mmCIF file of C-alpha atoms in Angstrom:
data_model
loop_
_atom_site.group_PDB
_atom_site.id
_atom_site.type_symbol
_atom_site.label_atom_id
_atom_site.label_comp_id
_atom_site.label_asym_id
_atom_site.label_seq_id
_atom_site.Cartn_x
_atom_site.Cartn_y
_atom_site.Cartn_z
ATOM 1 C CA MET A 176 -79.033 145.859 37.882
ATOM 2 C CA SER A 177 -82.650 146.940 37.534
ATOM 3 C CA LEU A 178 -83.407 150.657 37.174
ATOM 4 C CA ILE A 179 -87.008 150.391 38.393
ATOM 5 C CA ILE A 180 -88.944 148.595 41.110
ATOM 6 C CA SER A 181 -92.353 147.244 40.182
ATOM 7 C CA GLN A 182 -95.012 145.671 42.360
ATOM 8 C CA LEU A 183 -98.694 144.769 42.203
ATOM 9 C CA GLN A 184 -101.104 144.723 45.119
ATOM 10 C CA ASP A 185 -104.913 144.694 45.095
ATOM 11 C CA HIS A 186 -105.086 145.537 41.370
ATOM 12 C CA ILE A 187 -102.828 148.583 41.903
ATOM 13 C CA GLY A 188 -99.480 148.524 40.163
ATOM 14 C CA THR A 189 -96.502 150.633 41.151
ATOM 15 C CA ILE A 190 -93.413 151.561 39.158
ATOM 16 C CA VAL A 191 -90.693 153.226 41.216
ATOM 17 C CA LEU A 192 -87.945 154.955 39.236
ATOM 18 C CA ASP A 193 -84.821 153.547 40.871
ATOM 19 C CA ASP A 194 -81.738 155.173 39.347
ATOM 20 C CA PRO A 195 -81.061 157.883 41.947
ATOM 21 C CA HIS A 196 -77.355 158.197 41.113
ATOM 22 C CA ARG A 197 -78.380 159.471 37.652
ATOM 23 C CA ARG A 198 -81.461 161.290 38.957
ATOM 24 C CA ASN A 199 -83.801 158.804 37.295
ATOM 25 C CA VAL A 200 -82.773 160.003 33.841
ATOM 26 C CA LEU A 201 -84.967 158.557 31.092
ATOM 27 C CA SER A 202 -82.275 156.456 29.449
ATOM 28 C CA LYS A 203 -83.101 153.747 26.927
ATOM 29 C CA ALA A 204 -82.354 151.112 29.562
ATOM 30 C CA LEU A 205 -84.744 152.621 32.112
ATOM 31 C CA VAL A 206 -87.451 153.237 29.507
ATOM 32 C CA ASP A 207 -87.208 149.627 28.292
ATOM 33 C CA GLU A 208 -87.811 148.426 31.852
ATOM 34 C CA VAL A 209 -90.776 150.749 32.301
ATOM 35 C CA MET A 210 -92.319 149.562 29.027
ATOM 36 C CA HIS A 211 -91.873 145.892 29.929
ATOM 37 C CA ALA A 212 -93.391 146.508 33.363
ATOM 38 C CA MET A 213 -96.411 148.266 31.862
ATOM 39 C CA GLU A 214 -96.945 145.385 29.453
ATOM 40 C CA TRP A 215 -96.835 142.927 32.363
ATOM 41 C CA PHE A 216 -99.241 145.027 34.424
ATOM 42 C CA GLN A 217 -101.671 145.201 31.516
ATOM 43 C CA LYS A 218 -101.608 141.412 31.080
ATOM 44 C CA SER A 219 -102.103 141.030 34.824
ATOM 45 C CA LYS A 220 -105.388 142.964 34.722
ATOM 46 C CA THR A 221 -103.960 145.849 36.741
ATOM 47 C CA ARG A 222 -106.592 148.547 37.195
ATOM 48 C CA VAL A 223 -104.465 151.528 38.208
ATOM 49 C CA LEU A 224 -100.755 152.286 37.888
ATOM 50 C CA VAL A 225 -98.773 154.642 40.120
ATOM 51 C CA LEU A 226 -95.548 156.087 38.674
ATOM 52 C CA ARG A 227 -93.236 157.510 41.305
ATOM 53 C CA ALA A 228 -89.713 157.977 42.612
ATOM 54 C CA HIS A 229 -88.487 156.908 46.039
ATOM 55 C CA SER A 230 -89.822 158.758 49.072
ATOM 56 C CA GLY A 231 -87.629 161.749 49.846
ATOM 57 C CA ALA A 232 -86.342 162.071 46.281
ATOM 58 C CA LYS A 233 -85.030 165.526 45.402
ATOM 59 C CA VAL A 234 -85.402 164.796 41.670
ATOM 60 C CA TRP A 235 -88.376 162.808 40.380
ATOM 61 C CA SER A 236 -86.646 162.504 37.007
ATOM 62 C CA ALA A 237 -83.980 164.517 35.188
ATOM 63 C CA GLY A 238 -85.621 163.870 31.817
ATOM 64 C CA HIS A 239 -84.022 162.763 28.559
ATOM 65 C CA ASP A 240 -80.576 161.215 28.761
ATOM 66 C CA VAL A 241 -78.535 163.912 26.993
ATOM 67 C CA ARG A 242 -75.722 161.413 26.412
ATOM 68 C CA GLU A 243 -78.077 159.463 24.158
ATOM 69 C CA LEU A 244 -79.074 162.393 21.961
ATOM 70 C CA PRO A 245 -77.985 161.908 18.326
ATOM 71 C CA LEU A 246 -75.320 163.890 16.550
ATOM 72 C CA PRO A 247 -76.282 167.033 14.591
ATOM 73 C CA GLY A 248 -78.250 166.348 11.442
ATOM 74 C CA ARG A 249 -80.571 163.795 13.043
ATOM 75 C CA ASP A 250 -83.865 164.485 14.779
ATOM 76 C CA PRO A 251 -83.195 164.297 18.547
ATOM 77 C CA LEU A 252 -86.816 163.370 19.292
ATOM 78 C CA ALA A 253 -87.693 160.969 16.499
ATOM 79 C CA TYR A 254 -90.578 158.482 16.683
ATOM 80 C CA ASN A 255 -88.498 155.666 18.236
ATOM 81 C CA ASP A 256 -86.565 157.849 20.682
ATOM 82 C CA PRO A 257 -86.778 156.364 24.222
ATOM 83 C CA LEU A 258 -88.541 159.446 25.594
ATOM 84 C CA ILE A 259 -91.167 159.462 22.834
ATOM 85 C CA THR A 260 -91.625 155.702 23.271
ATOM 86 C CA VAL A 261 -92.409 155.937 26.978
ATOM 87 C CA LEU A 262 -94.742 158.905 26.432
ATOM 88 C CA ARG A 263 -96.751 156.831 23.954
ATOM 89 C CA GLY A 264 -96.719 153.893 26.328
ATOM 90 C CA VAL A 265 -98.219 155.885 29.199
ATOM 91 C CA GLN A 266 -100.737 157.664 26.983
ATOM 92 C CA ASN A 267 -101.879 154.484 25.214
ATOM 93 C CA THR A 268 -102.074 152.056 28.119
ATOM 94 C CA PRO A 269 -105.716 151.430 29.083
ATOM 95 C CA MET A 270 -104.860 151.681 32.780
ATOM 96 C CA PRO A 271 -105.200 155.070 34.456
ATOM 97 C CA VAL A 272 -101.696 156.218 35.423
ATOM 98 C CA ILE A 273 -101.218 158.404 38.492
ATOM 99 C CA ALA A 274 -97.962 160.358 38.750
ATOM 100 C CA MET A 275 -96.961 160.705 42.407
ATOM 101 C CA ILE A 276 -94.424 163.504 42.234
ATOM 102 C CA GLU A 277 -91.965 164.336 44.966
ATOM 103 C CA GLY A 278 -89.006 166.467 43.946
ATOM 104 C CA SER A 279 -88.173 168.353 40.764
ATOM 105 C CA VAL A 280 -89.099 167.277 37.247
ATOM 106 C CA TRP A 281 -86.786 168.295 34.401
ATOM 107 C CA GLY A 282 -87.081 168.491 30.631
ATOM 108 C CA GLY A 283 -88.716 165.522 28.936
ATOM 109 C CA ALA A 284 -89.736 164.135 32.314
ATOM 110 C CA CYS A 285 -92.240 167.016 32.459
ATOM 111 C CA ASP A 286 -93.807 165.540 29.327
ATOM 112 C CA LEU A 287 -93.800 162.097 30.949
ATOM 113 C CA ALA A 288 -95.549 163.464 34.034
ATOM 114 C CA LEU A 289 -98.105 165.310 31.887
ATOM 115 C CA SER A 290 -98.718 162.090 29.942
ATOM 116 C CA CYS A 291 -100.042 160.542 33.142
ATOM 117 C CA ASP A 292 -103.769 160.816 33.722
ATOM 118 C CA ILE A 293 -103.641 162.353 37.208
ATOM 119 C CA LEU A 294 -100.757 164.261 38.820
ATOM 120 C CA ILE A 295 -100.405 164.529 42.588
ATOM 121 C CA GLY A 296 -97.599 166.660 43.980
ATOM 122 C CA CYS A 297 -96.282 168.143 47.210
ATOM 123 C CA PRO A 298 -94.461 171.368 48.152
ATOM 124 C CA THR A 299 -91.112 170.002 46.917
ATOM 125 C CA THR A 300 -92.535 169.389 43.441
ATOM 126 C CA SER A 301 -91.428 171.649 40.589
ATOM 127 C CA PHE A 302 -91.388 171.477 36.797
ATOM 128 C CA CYS A 303 -88.587 172.833 34.614
ATOM 129 C CA MET A 304 -88.700 172.567 30.814
ATOM 130 C CA THR A 305 -85.067 172.694 29.674
ATOM 131 C CA PRO A 306 -84.629 172.064 25.890
ATOM 132 C CA ALA A 307 -83.619 175.695 25.224
ATOM 133 C CA LYS A 308 -80.797 175.314 27.755
ATOM 134 C CA ILE A 309 -79.060 172.800 25.512
ATOM 135 C CA GLY A 310 -80.329 173.945 22.124
ATOM 136 C CA VAL A 311 -82.767 171.084 21.461
ATOM 137 C CA PRO A 312 -85.847 171.671 19.262
ATOM 138 C CA TYR A 313 -88.802 170.113 21.065
ATOM 139 C CA ASN A 314 -91.176 168.131 18.863
ATOM 140 C CA ALA A 315 -94.613 169.302 17.709
ATOM 141 C CA SER A 316 -96.608 166.585 19.470
ATOM 142 C CA GLY A 317 -94.897 167.409 22.761
ATOM 143 C CA ILE A 318 -95.561 171.150 22.493
ATOM 144 C CA LEU A 319 -99.190 170.479 21.567
ATOM 145 C CA HIS A 320 -99.423 168.206 24.600
ATOM 146 C CA PHE A 321 -98.382 171.087 26.865
ATOM 147 C CA MET A 322 -100.791 173.457 25.110
ATOM 148 C CA ASN A 323 -103.703 171.063 25.667
ATOM 149 C CA ILE A 324 -103.110 171.223 29.419
ATOM 150 C CA MET A 325 -102.226 174.866 30.072
ATOM 151 C CA GLY A 326 -102.467 178.165 28.282
ATOM 152 C CA ALA A 327 -100.099 178.966 25.428
ATOM 153 C CA ASN A 328 -98.503 181.827 27.380
ATOM 154 C CA ILE A 329 -97.596 179.495 30.255
ATOM 155 C CA VAL A 330 -96.106 177.043 27.750
ATOM 156 C CA LYS A 331 -94.038 179.842 26.206
ATOM 157 C CA GLU A 332 -92.765 180.959 29.604
ATOM 158 C CA MET A 333 -91.769 177.418 30.571
ATOM 159 C CA PHE A 334 -89.923 176.753 27.296
ATOM 160 C CA PHE A 335 -88.391 180.231 26.850
ATOM 161 C CA THR A 336 -87.090 180.791 30.395
ATOM 162 C CA ALA A 337 -86.285 177.195 31.406
ATOM 163 C CA LYS A 338 -87.039 178.280 34.971
ATOM 164 C CA PRO A 339 -88.803 175.986 37.459
ATOM 165 C CA LEU A 340 -92.539 176.242 37.961
ATOM 166 C CA SER A 341 -93.307 175.843 41.671
ATOM 167 C CA ALA A 342 -95.790 173.321 42.983
ATOM 168 C CA GLU A 343 -98.233 176.084 43.938
ATOM 169 C CA ARG A 344 -98.159 177.606 40.459
ATOM 170 C CA ALA A 345 -98.292 174.182 38.806
ATOM 171 C CA GLU A 346 -101.548 173.557 40.642
ATOM 172 C CA ARG A 347 -102.915 176.963 39.602
ATOM 173 C CA VAL A 348 -102.211 176.444 35.890
ATOM 174 C CA GLY A 349 -103.699 172.959 35.869
ATOM 175 C CA ILE A 350 -100.616 170.728 35.835
ATOM 176 C CA LEU A 351 -101.219 169.239 39.278
ATOM 177 C CA ASN A 352 -104.603 167.780 40.134
ATOM 178 C CA HIS A 353 -103.789 167.926 43.831
ATOM 179 C CA LEU A 354 -101.109 169.513 46.004
ATOM 180 C CA VAL A 355 -100.759 167.782 49.366
ATOM 181 C CA PRO A 356 -98.216 167.818 52.219
ATOM 182 C CA VAL A 357 -95.135 165.625 51.775
ATOM 183 C CA ASP A 358 -96.036 163.398 54.703
ATOM 184 C CA GLY A 359 -99.484 162.737 53.242
ATOM 185 C CA LEU A 360 -98.468 162.302 49.583
ATOM 186 C CA GLU A 361 -98.279 158.506 49.509
ATOM 187 C CA GLU A 362 -101.460 157.959 51.521
ATOM 188 C CA PHE A 363 -103.422 160.435 49.379
ATOM 189 C CA THR A 364 -102.146 158.896 46.126
ATOM 190 C CA TYR A 365 -102.913 155.303 47.013
ATOM 191 C CA GLU A 366 -106.315 156.179 48.452
ATOM 192 C CA MET A 367 -107.182 157.704 45.064
ATOM 193 C CA ALA A 368 -105.796 154.609 43.336
ATOM 194 C CA ARG A 369 -107.947 152.354 45.530
ATOM 195 C CA ASN A 370 -111.001 154.464 44.745
ATOM 196 C CA ILE A 371 -110.384 154.190 40.995
ATOM 197 C CA SER A 372 -109.726 150.437 41.233
ATOM 198 C CA ARG A 373 -113.220 149.868 42.624
ATOM 199 C CA HIS A 374 -114.869 151.201 39.451
ATOM 200 C CA SER A 375 -115.395 149.530 36.079
ATOM 201 C CA PRO A 376 -111.978 149.055 34.422
ATOM 202 C CA LEU A 377 -113.615 148.690 30.998
ATOM 203 C CA SER A 378 -115.559 151.921 31.362
ATOM 204 C CA ILE A 379 -112.484 153.798 32.572
ATOM 205 C CA SER A 380 -110.231 152.460 29.805
ATOM 206 C CA VAL A 381 -112.755 153.453 27.134
ATOM 207 C CA ILE A 382 -113.188 156.930 28.614
ATOM 208 C CA LYS A 383 -109.395 157.362 28.785
ATOM 209 C CA GLU A 384 -109.059 156.429 25.111
ATOM 210 C CA GLN A 385 -111.891 158.765 24.111
ATOM 211 C CA ILE A 386 -110.210 161.647 25.911
ATOM 212 C CA ARG A 387 -106.874 160.826 24.238
ATOM 213 C CA LEU A 388 -108.442 160.757 20.783
ATOM 214 C CA LEU A 389 -110.478 163.925 21.292
ATOM 215 C CA SER A 390 -107.535 165.879 22.705
ATOM 216 C CA SER A 391 -105.514 165.111 19.579
ATOM 217 C CA ALA A 392 -108.338 165.767 17.129
ATOM 218 C CA TYR A 393 -106.670 168.812 15.580
ATOM 219 C CA PRO A 394 -105.380 167.764 12.147
ATOM 220 C CA LEU A 395 -102.389 169.521 10.625
ATOM 221 C CA ASN A 396 -102.301 169.910 6.877
ATOM 222 C CA PRO A 397 -99.178 168.477 5.186
ATOM 223 C CA LEU A 398 -97.696 171.910 4.479
ATOM 224 C CA THR A 399 -97.929 172.922 8.132
ATOM 225 C CA PHE A 400 -96.337 169.665 9.260
ATOM 226 C CA GLU A 401 -93.506 170.082 6.755
ATOM 227 C CA ARG A 402 -93.008 173.670 7.906
ATOM 228 C CA ILE A 403 -92.730 172.536 11.536
ATOM 229 C CA GLN A 404 -90.230 169.827 10.650
ATOM 230 C CA GLY A 405 -88.210 172.328 8.634
ATOM 231 C CA LEU A 406 -88.113 174.736 11.577
ATOM 232 C CA ARG A 407 -86.943 171.989 13.922
ATOM 233 C CA ARG A 408 -84.217 170.926 11.483
ATOM 234 C CA LEU A 409 -82.802 174.460 11.574
ATOM 235 C CA VAL A 410 -82.030 173.772 15.232
ATOM 236 C CA TYR A 411 -80.675 170.238 15.176
ATOM 237 C CA ASP A 412 -78.446 171.092 12.182
ATOM 238 C CA SER A 413 -77.064 174.151 13.984
ATOM 239 C CA THR A 414 -73.826 174.852 15.821
ATOM 240 C CA ASP A 415 -75.971 175.815 18.832
ATOM 241 C CA TYR A 416 -77.201 172.205 19.060
ATOM 242 C CA THR A 417 -73.635 170.895 19.046
ATOM 243 C CA GLU A 418 -72.549 173.528 21.575
ATOM 244 C CA GLY A 419 -75.457 172.837 23.915
ATOM 245 C CA ILE A 420 -74.782 169.125 24.159
ATOM 246 C CA GLN A 421 -71.015 169.616 24.415
ATOM 247 C CA ALA A 422 -71.435 172.174 27.189
ATOM 248 C CA PHE A 423 -73.737 169.841 29.100
ATOM 249 C CA LEU A 424 -71.246 166.983 28.892
ATOM 250 C CA GLU A 425 -68.404 169.300 29.935
ATOM 251 C CA LYS A 426 -70.518 170.729 32.783
ATOM 252 C CA ARG A 427 -70.139 174.341 31.677
ATOM 253 C CA SER A 428 -72.461 177.096 30.504
ATOM 254 C CA PRO A 429 -73.056 176.988 26.748
ATOM 255 C CA VAL A 430 -72.158 179.917 24.505
ATOM 256 C CA PHE A 431 -74.957 180.159 21.954
ATOM 257 C CA THR A 432 -74.587 182.242 18.798
ATOM 258 C CA GLY A 433 -77.955 181.647 17.154
ATOM 259 C CA VAL A 434 -76.562 179.785 14.161
#
């Protein structure tokens, strides 16, 4: 059974996340389908891609599949992790990707949404960054990604409190490009997609790649990188990491001790 729906019309591709029973969690199976669809769209000369959930969705995506996180002692967000793979896929595809967001966005799905080139939301949209709820150390590239889009203090608040950011505030801090009524969300999104599709796809793809390269043009020296990795390992080697995942699976509140 497919976990996404993909379609192409007038050079505009659409990927609909279609695993509502699991709140469109970014499992390896779903990510594999998204990656294959993006590859097909790219070969088909698609000019714009819209990433969305079904109309009326309460959750756009629940983020990383916690059941697929590794045991303690292994990096939970390593290079080939499904979440990191799909983030790279969206960031590196030459097509502009528009996130049409209805409903709440949790955890790593926030990073997926922010990896899209344009975000369009509605009053039901919210963003909640949840790694601290389950004791997961987020990776350096992901945190830098958030910092490139909004101020460091907003990033700290999102990660420290794990409380939802409303659609109105998300627009104010620069996460959402546009905030439109629910009943006009689809029309507004696809009108923007049609507008983009009329322009030079080569010019747009080159500009997108330039922006990606320039936004990541902040080199870390080897000592800093090693320090960051060492800090993250303190977390994924900890009893808090084990407790956070166990509590999630048992559907209870975790009891963190800081060790």
